[in-house]
Short mmCIF file of C-alpha atoms in Angstrom, two decimals:
data_model
loop_
_atom_site.label_atom_id
_atom_site.label_comp_id
_atom_site.label_asym_id
_atom_site.label_seq_id
_atom_site.Cartn_x
_atom_site.Cartn_y
_atom_site.Cartn_z
CA MET A 1 -40.76 120.87 -33.04
CA SER A 2 -42.07 117.10 -32.06
CA GLN A 3 -40.93 114.27 -33.83
CA PRO A 4 -42.37 112.57 -36.17
CA PRO A 5 -43.87 108.43 -35.71
CA ALA A 6 -41.74 106.04 -35.83
CA ALA A 7 -41.31 104.72 -38.99
CA TYR A 8 -38.80 102.20 -39.76
CA TRP A 9 -40.18 98.44 -39.76
CA HIS A 10 -36.95 96.38 -37.57
CA PRO A 11 -36.56 92.98 -38.65
CA PHE A 12 -36.86 90.39 -35.69
CA ALA A 13 -37.94 93.27 -33.19
CA ALA A 14 -41.32 93.91 -31.25
CA MET A 15 -42.07 97.31 -32.98
CA ASP A 16 -44.11 98.12 -29.18
CA ALA A 17 -40.75 97.80 -27.92
CA VAL A 18 -39.04 99.15 -29.97
CA ALA A 19 -39.89 101.72 -32.32
CA GLY A 20 -38.52 105.35 -30.99
CA THR A 21 -35.87 103.73 -28.72
CA GLU A 22 -33.31 102.46 -31.17
CA PHE A 23 -29.46 102.08 -30.44
CA VAL A 24 -28.13 103.89 -33.66
CA ILE A 25 -24.70 102.02 -34.09
CA THR A 26 -23.03 105.71 -36.14
CA ARG A 27 -19.65 104.82 -37.22
CA GLY A 28 -16.94 102.54 -37.37
CA ASP A 29 -13.81 101.04 -37.44
CA ASP A 30 -12.44 97.80 -37.46
CA VAL A 31 -13.17 95.79 -34.52
CA TRP A 32 -15.18 99.55 -32.53
CA LEU A 33 -18.68 100.71 -33.30
CA TRP A 34 -19.27 104.13 -31.92
CA ASP A 35 -23.22 104.98 -31.45
CA ASP A 36 -24.90 107.95 -31.12
CA ALA A 37 -24.48 109.21 -28.05
CA GLY A 38 -20.88 108.56 -28.88
CA ARG A 39 -20.41 105.50 -26.92
CA ARG A 40 -17.55 103.28 -28.11
CA HIS A 41 -18.76 99.58 -28.03
CA LEU A 42 -16.45 96.28 -29.27
CA ASP A 43 -18.26 94.89 -32.24
CA ALA A 44 -18.28 90.86 -30.86
CA THR A 45 -20.99 90.07 -33.99
CA ALA A 46 -19.62 90.76 -36.60
CA SER A 47 -23.17 93.03 -36.83
CA LEU A 48 -24.43 89.69 -38.83
CA TRP A 49 -21.56 87.60 -38.52
CA CYS A 50 -20.34 89.05 -41.90
CA VAL A 51 -17.66 91.38 -40.78
CA ASN A 52 -14.87 89.17 -41.56
CA ALA A 53 -12.82 92.08 -42.56
CA GLY A 54 -13.12 94.52 -39.60
CA HIS A 55 -15.47 97.79 -40.11
CA GLY A 56 -14.01 100.57 -42.17
CA ARG A 57 -12.03 98.96 -44.41
CA PRO A 58 -10.52 101.79 -47.01
CA GLU A 59 -9.19 99.46 -49.66
CA ILE A 60 -13.28 98.02 -49.96
CA ILE A 61 -14.21 101.83 -49.45
CA ASP A 62 -12.02 102.55 -52.59
CA ALA A 63 -12.99 100.17 -55.03
CA VAL A 64 -16.40 100.68 -54.37
CA THR A 65 -16.84 104.31 -54.64
CA ALA A 66 -14.19 103.80 -57.84
CA GLN A 67 -16.97 101.60 -59.35
CA MET A 68 -19.79 104.00 -58.45
CA ARG A 69 -18.09 106.13 -60.75
CA ARG A 70 -17.70 104.40 -63.21
CA LEU A 71 -20.15 102.12 -63.45
CA ALA A 72 -22.84 102.38 -60.34
CA THR A 73 -25.20 99.55 -61.59
CA TYR A 74 -26.35 97.55 -64.58
CA GLN A 75 -28.50 94.12 -65.22
CA THR A 76 -27.40 90.83 -66.46
CA PHE A 77 -30.12 89.02 -67.79
CA GLY A 78 -29.32 87.66 -71.23
CA ASP A 79 -25.68 88.98 -72.55
CA PHE A 80 -25.07 91.36 -70.65
CA ALA A 81 -22.61 91.47 -67.78
CA ASN A 82 -20.01 94.14 -66.08
CA GLU A 83 -16.50 92.83 -65.51
CA PRO A 84 -17.23 92.77 -61.69
CA ALA A 85 -19.01 90.20 -62.14
CA LEU A 86 -16.99 87.71 -64.11
CA ALA A 87 -14.16 88.32 -62.84
CA LEU A 88 -15.68 87.42 -59.58
CA ALA A 89 -17.42 84.82 -60.73
CA ARG A 90 -14.14 83.66 -62.16
CA ARG A 91 -12.00 83.36 -58.32
CA LEU A 92 -15.13 82.39 -56.53
CA ALA A 93 -15.43 79.70 -59.30
CA ALA A 94 -11.51 78.98 -58.25
CA LEU A 95 -11.18 79.56 -54.08
CA ALA A 96 -14.47 76.25 -54.12
CA PRO A 97 -13.75 73.47 -53.44
CA VAL A 98 -15.94 71.84 -55.97
CA PRO A 99 -14.66 71.04 -60.04
CA GLY A 100 -15.97 73.29 -62.63
CA GLY A 101 -17.71 75.43 -60.52
CA LYS A 102 -20.23 77.81 -61.84
CA VAL A 103 -20.97 80.90 -59.92
CA PHE A 104 -24.55 82.48 -59.53
CA LEU A 105 -24.84 86.16 -58.41
CA VAL A 106 -27.54 86.96 -56.12
CA ASN A 107 -29.28 89.60 -53.32
CA GLY A 108 -27.74 87.91 -50.39
CA GLY A 109 -27.86 84.16 -48.41
CA GLY A 110 -32.26 84.12 -48.59
CA ASP A 111 -32.43 84.35 -51.90
CA ALA A 112 -29.07 82.44 -52.66
CA ILE A 113 -30.87 79.05 -50.96
CA ASP A 114 -33.92 79.57 -52.58
CA THR A 115 -31.99 80.15 -56.10
CA ALA A 116 -30.61 77.06 -54.63
CA ALA A 117 -33.82 75.24 -54.41
CA LYS A 118 -34.70 76.06 -57.59
CA ILE A 119 -31.84 74.90 -59.47
CA ALA A 120 -31.80 71.27 -57.55
CA ARG A 121 -35.56 70.65 -58.28
CA GLU A 122 -34.71 71.56 -61.84
CA TYR A 123 -31.50 70.14 -61.99
CA PHE A 124 -33.72 66.90 -62.17
CA ALA A 125 -36.81 67.89 -63.81
CA ARG A 126 -33.98 68.37 -66.51
CA THR A 127 -32.52 64.96 -66.67
CA GLY A 128 -35.54 63.21 -66.03
CA ALA A 129 -36.46 62.71 -62.42
CA PRO A 130 -39.27 65.71 -61.96
CA GLU A 131 -41.17 64.04 -59.31
CA ARG A 132 -37.04 64.78 -57.18
CA THR A 133 -38.99 67.38 -55.16
CA VAL A 134 -38.56 66.84 -51.89
CA LEU A 135 -35.97 68.66 -49.86
CA ILE A 136 -34.29 67.83 -46.23
CA SER A 137 -32.88 70.11 -43.56
CA ARG A 138 -31.77 69.77 -40.36
CA GLU A 139 -33.51 70.09 -37.28
CA HIS A 140 -32.16 74.06 -35.35
CA ALA A 141 -30.40 75.31 -39.08
CA TYR A 142 -31.84 78.67 -40.95
CA HIS A 143 -31.82 78.78 -44.42
CA GLY A 144 -33.25 82.96 -44.45
CA THR A 145 -36.53 83.90 -44.02
CA TYR A 146 -38.02 83.36 -48.47
CA GLY A 147 -40.01 81.27 -49.11
CA PHE A 148 -37.83 78.10 -49.34
CA GLY A 149 -35.97 79.19 -46.63
CA THR A 150 -38.25 79.66 -44.37
CA THR A 151 -40.12 76.33 -44.82
CA LEU A 152 -36.70 74.37 -45.11
CA ALA A 153 -35.32 76.21 -41.41
CA GLY A 154 -35.80 74.26 -37.89
CA ILE A 155 -36.75 76.58 -35.70
CA PRO A 156 -40.37 76.82 -35.09
CA ALA A 157 -41.04 80.43 -34.42
CA ASN A 158 -39.61 81.77 -38.27
CA ARG A 159 -42.79 79.87 -39.82
CA MET A 160 -45.74 81.41 -38.29
CA ALA A 161 -46.32 82.38 -41.95
CA GLY A 162 -47.04 79.11 -42.66
CA PRO A 163 -45.87 76.11 -45.13
CA LEU A 164 -44.57 78.35 -48.08
CA VAL A 165 -43.02 75.84 -49.89
CA PRO A 166 -44.32 71.97 -50.11
CA ASP A 167 -42.21 68.97 -50.29
CA ALA A 168 -39.90 70.07 -47.35
CA VAL A 169 -38.77 67.33 -44.06
CA ARG A 170 -36.32 68.64 -41.09
CA VAL A 171 -34.49 65.16 -39.65
CA PRO A 172 -32.53 65.99 -35.59
CA TYR A 173 -29.63 67.83 -36.42
CA ASP A 174 -27.20 65.49 -34.93
CA ASP A 175 -28.16 62.11 -36.07
CA VAL A 176 -26.75 61.41 -40.08
CA ASP A 177 -29.08 57.55 -39.30
CA ALA A 178 -31.87 59.43 -38.62
CA LEU A 179 -31.52 61.17 -42.39
CA GLU A 180 -31.10 57.94 -44.52
CA ALA A 181 -33.90 56.51 -42.29
CA GLU A 182 -35.95 58.96 -43.53
CA LEU A 183 -34.39 58.44 -47.41
CA GLU A 184 -35.18 55.36 -46.78
CA ARG A 185 -39.57 56.68 -45.38
CA LEU A 186 -39.42 59.15 -47.99
CA GLY A 187 -38.49 56.98 -50.36
CA PRO A 188 -34.62 58.84 -52.53
CA GLU A 189 -36.05 58.78 -55.79
CA ARG A 190 -38.47 61.94 -54.47
CA VAL A 191 -35.59 63.46 -52.52
CA ALA A 192 -33.26 66.11 -54.38
CA ALA A 193 -31.96 67.69 -51.61
CA PHE A 194 -30.08 67.99 -48.08
CA PHE A 195 -29.38 71.17 -47.48
CA ALA A 196 -26.75 71.91 -44.38
CA GLU A 197 -24.32 74.12 -42.79
CA PRO A 198 -21.14 73.24 -41.63
CA VAL A 199 -21.50 75.44 -38.02
CA ILE A 200 -25.15 75.69 -37.82
CA GLY A 201 -25.19 79.30 -37.21
CA ALA A 202 -29.63 81.32 -35.79
CA GLY A 203 -30.36 77.61 -34.30
CA GLY A 204 -27.67 78.41 -31.45
CA VAL A 205 -24.20 77.41 -33.25
CA LEU A 206 -24.31 74.67 -32.83
CA PRO A 207 -20.78 71.89 -34.76
CA PRO A 208 -21.68 68.92 -36.09
CA PRO A 209 -20.76 65.72 -34.22
CA PRO A 210 -17.57 64.13 -35.42
CA GLY A 211 -18.77 62.61 -38.90
CA TYR A 212 -21.46 64.40 -39.22
CA LEU A 213 -21.21 65.53 -42.30
CA GLU A 214 -19.06 63.22 -44.36
CA ARG A 215 -21.61 60.20 -44.02
CA ALA A 216 -24.14 63.05 -44.36
CA ARG A 217 -22.61 63.15 -48.25
CA GLN A 218 -22.02 59.19 -48.07
CA ILE A 219 -25.55 59.10 -47.98
CA CYS A 220 -26.73 61.81 -50.34
CA THR A 221 -23.64 60.05 -52.56
CA ARG A 222 -25.07 56.64 -52.21
CA HIS A 223 -28.89 57.92 -52.99
CA GLY A 224 -28.29 60.29 -55.75
CA VAL A 225 -29.37 63.21 -53.16
CA LEU A 226 -27.34 66.90 -54.00
CA PHE A 227 -25.60 68.18 -51.21
CA ILE A 228 -26.08 71.71 -50.78
CA ALA A 229 -23.78 73.41 -48.31
CA ASP A 230 -25.04 77.13 -46.58
CA SER A 231 -21.60 77.91 -45.89
CA VAL A 232 -23.35 81.80 -45.46
CA ILE A 233 -22.37 82.10 -42.45
CA CYS A 234 -19.20 80.17 -42.14
CA GLY A 235 -17.53 80.81 -44.94
CA PHE A 236 -14.68 84.07 -45.95
CA GLY A 237 -12.84 83.00 -42.85
CA ARG A 238 -15.21 82.51 -40.08
CA LEU A 239 -13.80 78.49 -40.11
CA GLY A 240 -10.96 79.43 -41.50
CA ASP A 241 -10.78 78.81 -45.07
CA TRP A 242 -12.80 80.08 -48.26
CA PHE A 243 -16.14 78.15 -48.20
CA GLY A 244 -15.96 76.10 -43.98
CA LEU A 245 -15.80 73.06 -45.69
CA ASP A 246 -11.95 71.84 -45.12
CA ARG A 247 -12.00 70.37 -42.36
CA PHE A 248 -14.74 68.37 -42.51
CA GLY A 249 -12.74 67.79 -46.92
CA ILE A 250 -16.29 66.70 -47.90
CA VAL A 251 -17.47 68.03 -51.65
CA PRO A 252 -20.95 69.70 -51.98
CA ASP A 253 -23.05 69.73 -55.05
CA LEU A 254 -23.14 73.12 -54.17
CA ILE A 255 -22.08 75.34 -51.58
CA VAL A 256 -25.00 78.96 -51.23
CA PHE A 257 -23.14 81.76 -49.89
CA ALA A 258 -22.96 85.74 -48.56
CA LYS A 259 -22.21 88.11 -45.70
CA GLY A 260 -18.58 87.64 -46.25
CA VAL A 261 -17.83 87.47 -49.92
CA THR A 262 -18.02 91.38 -48.82
CA SER A 263 -17.69 91.29 -45.24
CA GLY A 264 -21.15 93.11 -46.08
CA TYR A 265 -20.33 96.02 -47.13
CA LEU A 266 -22.30 95.74 -49.78
CA PRO A 267 -25.37 92.88 -50.31
CA LEU A 268 -23.74 89.74 -52.15
CA GLY A 269 -24.98 86.15 -52.13
CA GLY A 270 -24.31 83.68 -54.33
CA VAL A 271 -24.73 79.40 -55.61
CA VAL A 272 -20.73 77.59 -56.77
CA ALA A 273 -22.56 75.01 -58.87
CA HIS A 274 -20.12 71.71 -59.56
CA GLU A 275 -20.34 71.08 -63.05
CA ARG A 276 -22.30 67.97 -63.32
CA VAL A 277 -24.60 69.96 -61.52
CA ALA A 278 -24.14 73.31 -63.18
CA ALA A 279 -24.24 70.66 -66.78
CA PRO A 280 -27.78 70.59 -67.89
CA PHE A 281 -27.96 74.04 -67.61
CA TRP A 282 -24.64 75.04 -69.65
CA GLU A 283 -25.15 71.97 -72.06
CA PRO A 284 -25.40 73.15 -76.19
CA GLY A 285 -29.36 73.63 -76.37
CA ALA A 286 -29.91 74.46 -73.26
CA ALA A 287 -33.04 76.31 -72.07
CA PRO A 288 -32.38 79.41 -69.69
CA PHE A 289 -33.10 78.61 -66.39
CA ARG A 290 -35.34 81.14 -65.28
CA HIS A 291 -34.60 82.32 -62.60
CA GLY A 292 -32.72 86.54 -60.97
CA ALA A 293 -33.41 88.78 -59.89
CA THR A 294 -32.51 92.89 -60.50
CA TYR A 295 -29.08 93.50 -58.29
CA SER A 296 -28.10 89.86 -60.38
CA GLY A 297 -24.05 90.42 -60.48
CA HIS A 298 -24.58 93.86 -59.36
CA PRO A 299 -20.99 95.54 -60.76
CA THR A 300 -20.73 97.62 -57.59
CA ALA A 301 -21.21 94.58 -55.56
CA CYS A 302 -19.07 92.73 -57.56
CA ALA A 303 -15.99 95.30 -56.46
CA ALA A 304 -16.50 95.12 -53.21
CA ALA A 305 -16.38 91.32 -52.91
CA LEU A 306 -12.96 91.42 -54.62
CA ALA A 307 -11.26 93.49 -52.87
CA ASN A 308 -12.51 91.91 -49.86
CA LEU A 309 -11.48 88.83 -50.92
CA ASP A 310 -8.01 90.68 -51.47
CA VAL A 311 -7.87 91.92 -47.74
CA LEU A 312 -8.40 88.57 -46.43
CA GLU A 313 -6.01 87.10 -48.59
CA ARG A 314 -2.72 90.00 -48.37
CA ASP A 315 -3.45 90.45 -44.59
CA GLY A 316 -4.19 86.50 -43.99
CA LEU A 317 -6.73 86.33 -42.31
CA LEU A 318 -8.10 82.74 -42.93
CA LYS A 319 -5.11 81.85 -40.57
CA ARG A 320 -5.62 84.55 -38.63
CA ALA A 321 -8.84 83.14 -38.13
CA ASP A 322 -7.33 79.38 -37.21
CA ALA A 323 -4.77 81.27 -34.74
CA LEU A 324 -8.77 82.66 -32.69
CA GLU A 325 -10.26 79.52 -33.10
CA GLY A 326 -8.83 78.38 -29.49
CA PRO A 327 -8.60 81.42 -27.81
CA LEU A 328 -12.45 82.44 -28.66
CA HIS A 329 -13.75 78.69 -26.85
CA GLU A 330 -10.97 80.21 -23.58
CA ALA A 331 -12.50 83.49 -23.73
CA LEU A 332 -16.27 81.79 -23.25
CA ARG A 333 -15.11 78.57 -20.89
CA THR A 334 -14.25 81.50 -18.26
CA VAL A 335 -18.09 81.85 -17.90
CA ALA A 336 -19.10 77.65 -17.52
CA ASP A 337 -19.20 77.21 -14.48
CA HIS A 338 -21.56 79.85 -13.41
CA PRO A 339 -24.95 79.51 -12.11
CA LEU A 340 -26.88 80.68 -15.50
CA VAL A 341 -24.81 78.67 -17.80
CA ALA A 342 -25.85 75.17 -19.51
CA GLU A 343 -22.10 74.39 -21.03
CA VAL A 344 -19.83 76.55 -23.98
CA ARG A 345 -20.77 75.60 -27.55
CA ALA A 346 -16.76 76.39 -29.21
CA GLY A 347 -13.72 75.48 -30.46
CA VAL A 348 -14.64 74.95 -34.17
CA GLY A 349 -13.95 78.34 -36.43
CA VAL A 350 -14.18 81.52 -35.23
CA LEU A 351 -17.67 81.43 -33.90
CA GLY A 352 -19.03 80.59 -29.84
CA ALA A 353 -22.27 80.41 -27.67
CA VAL A 354 -22.90 80.18 -24.45
CA GLY A 355 -25.87 78.46 -23.55
CA LEU A 356 -27.80 79.26 -20.56
CA ASP A 357 -30.17 76.79 -17.87
CA PRO A 358 -32.79 75.58 -19.15
CA GLN A 359 -35.33 76.03 -16.08
CA ARG A 360 -34.24 80.26 -15.16
CA LEU A 361 -34.86 80.18 -19.51
CA ARG A 362 -38.48 78.66 -18.60
CA ALA A 363 -39.00 80.75 -15.70
CA GLU A 364 -37.43 84.39 -17.83
CA PRO A 365 -37.73 83.66 -21.36
CA ASP A 366 -36.07 87.62 -22.21
CA LEU A 367 -33.03 86.09 -20.04
CA PRO A 368 -30.59 86.21 -22.99
CA ALA A 369 -32.34 89.49 -24.82
CA ARG A 370 -31.04 90.73 -20.56
CA ILE A 371 -27.77 89.17 -20.50
CA ALA A 372 -26.53 90.98 -23.83
CA ARG A 373 -27.92 94.51 -22.59
CA ALA A 374 -26.14 94.24 -19.59
CA ALA A 375 -23.07 93.49 -21.58
CA ARG A 376 -23.22 96.10 -24.24
CA GLU A 377 -23.65 98.36 -21.44
CA ARG A 378 -20.03 97.01 -20.86
CA GLY A 379 -19.22 97.85 -24.11
CA VAL A 380 -19.46 94.43 -26.19
CA LEU A 381 -21.87 94.04 -27.95
CA VAL A 382 -23.19 89.90 -27.78
CA ARG A 383 -26.30 88.58 -29.78
CA PRO A 384 -29.45 87.43 -27.98
CA MET A 385 -31.03 83.57 -29.11
CA ALA A 386 -33.22 82.03 -27.85
CA ALA A 387 -31.23 79.40 -24.98
CA ALA A 388 -27.84 81.65 -25.78
CA ILE A 389 -25.53 84.05 -25.60
CA ALA A 390 -23.82 84.49 -29.23
CA VAL A 391 -19.95 85.35 -30.31
CA SER A 392 -19.38 85.51 -34.10
CA PRO A 393 -16.10 88.62 -33.89
CA PRO A 394 -14.46 90.21 -36.85
CA LEU A 395 -11.36 87.81 -37.97
CA THR A 396 -8.59 91.02 -36.90
CA PHE A 397 -10.09 90.40 -33.18
CA ALA A 398 -6.57 90.41 -30.89
CA ASP A 399 -5.97 89.14 -27.65
CA ALA A 400 -6.62 91.68 -25.34
CA HIS A 401 -10.64 91.89 -27.52
CA LEU A 402 -11.17 88.65 -26.04
CA ASP A 403 -10.39 89.87 -22.14
CA LEU A 404 -12.79 92.61 -22.79
CA LEU A 405 -15.14 90.07 -23.90
CA ALA A 406 -14.78 88.00 -21.57
CA ASP A 407 -15.17 90.37 -19.04
CA ALA A 408 -17.90 91.74 -20.19
CA LEU A 409 -19.50 88.30 -20.50
CA GLY A 410 -19.02 87.86 -16.46
CA GLY A 411 -19.68 90.75 -15.62
CA ALA A 412 -23.61 90.21 -17.54
CA LEU A 413 -23.76 87.44 -16.34
CA ASP A 414 -23.11 88.71 -12.60
CA ALA A 415 -25.45 91.25 -13.46
CA VAL A 416 -28.95 89.99 -14.17
CA GLY A 417 -28.18 86.12 -12.48
#
């Protein structure tokens, strides 16, 4: 009997190439995944930067199961609430490096970015500066694929639908003086917020130049511009702390989070707002913030997050991230002298990238995909990007897993090169 036509529309995929030929994952355990042919693969990407606690954690699975038996779902509009959402908000507010944090929960990183953008603009509308609408982001930045995030993204290919939101501009990712110059060009009295990932992730794994984020924070403060930290990738241990900000010593006005908050077990994201930014929304007589989703504060997703935070704390995975940072860099540096490699970017958190030779990329744009496929054939899953191969393993990676990663990358580069 013939199979029905393929129906699943994959994100970020050329459907004529993948439909009906999918690489189907059937099972996961810690750092390992199995495909539908029974082959085992090392997950060196933590799915998409998110499975920080590793796959198949019984504590998270049990918490989700128990919550679904008790109350699987219910909305939190108006005065409705559920215990996991209330508990998670209190816990995240206590962990976040902002005073008096208030937590707005949504479904993932993309809509958390859009939530933060709306909070920023409405904050100024409520405080007598409605002309402050301009949002600034960085080239190579990735802020999701919803309306605001697509417009803010510093990845031109993601903007094929055209600019979706007005009053959004981008500055070079590595030149903090350009940020100040752009503010002066625009007029700081028109600017609402500056968005920055602690380490740019999907745009190529680009750590900030020394002092960049600290100076950007100072510039924003001086001009009254909100500093929004997009910690979707960098949070919950990826940089060795809860929100990926501690090593930079900055206190943002808004923090956007998702991914590692549940280790990807269920979709959840949100925004932590500094008490000063939250005040005009929380003060007596304040009008409602007319924003939210059916699944805001979803009880089962919040239960997954609470259990995941327990695992990260109990197993010391934030400290493990600190211990992994250097060895991961060294593992990637084993291929630094390969003819296909232009540079290795790592050493800030448990993520890194192998940048590929620009001349070869111009001649062979599919080079990253071919290298990733060759690594997969060697039992290791890495992520092809436009000009690099990225890795972001679970925080449960051991030294032996790093050796497997290095061997697979070297073999893949040799096979393609």
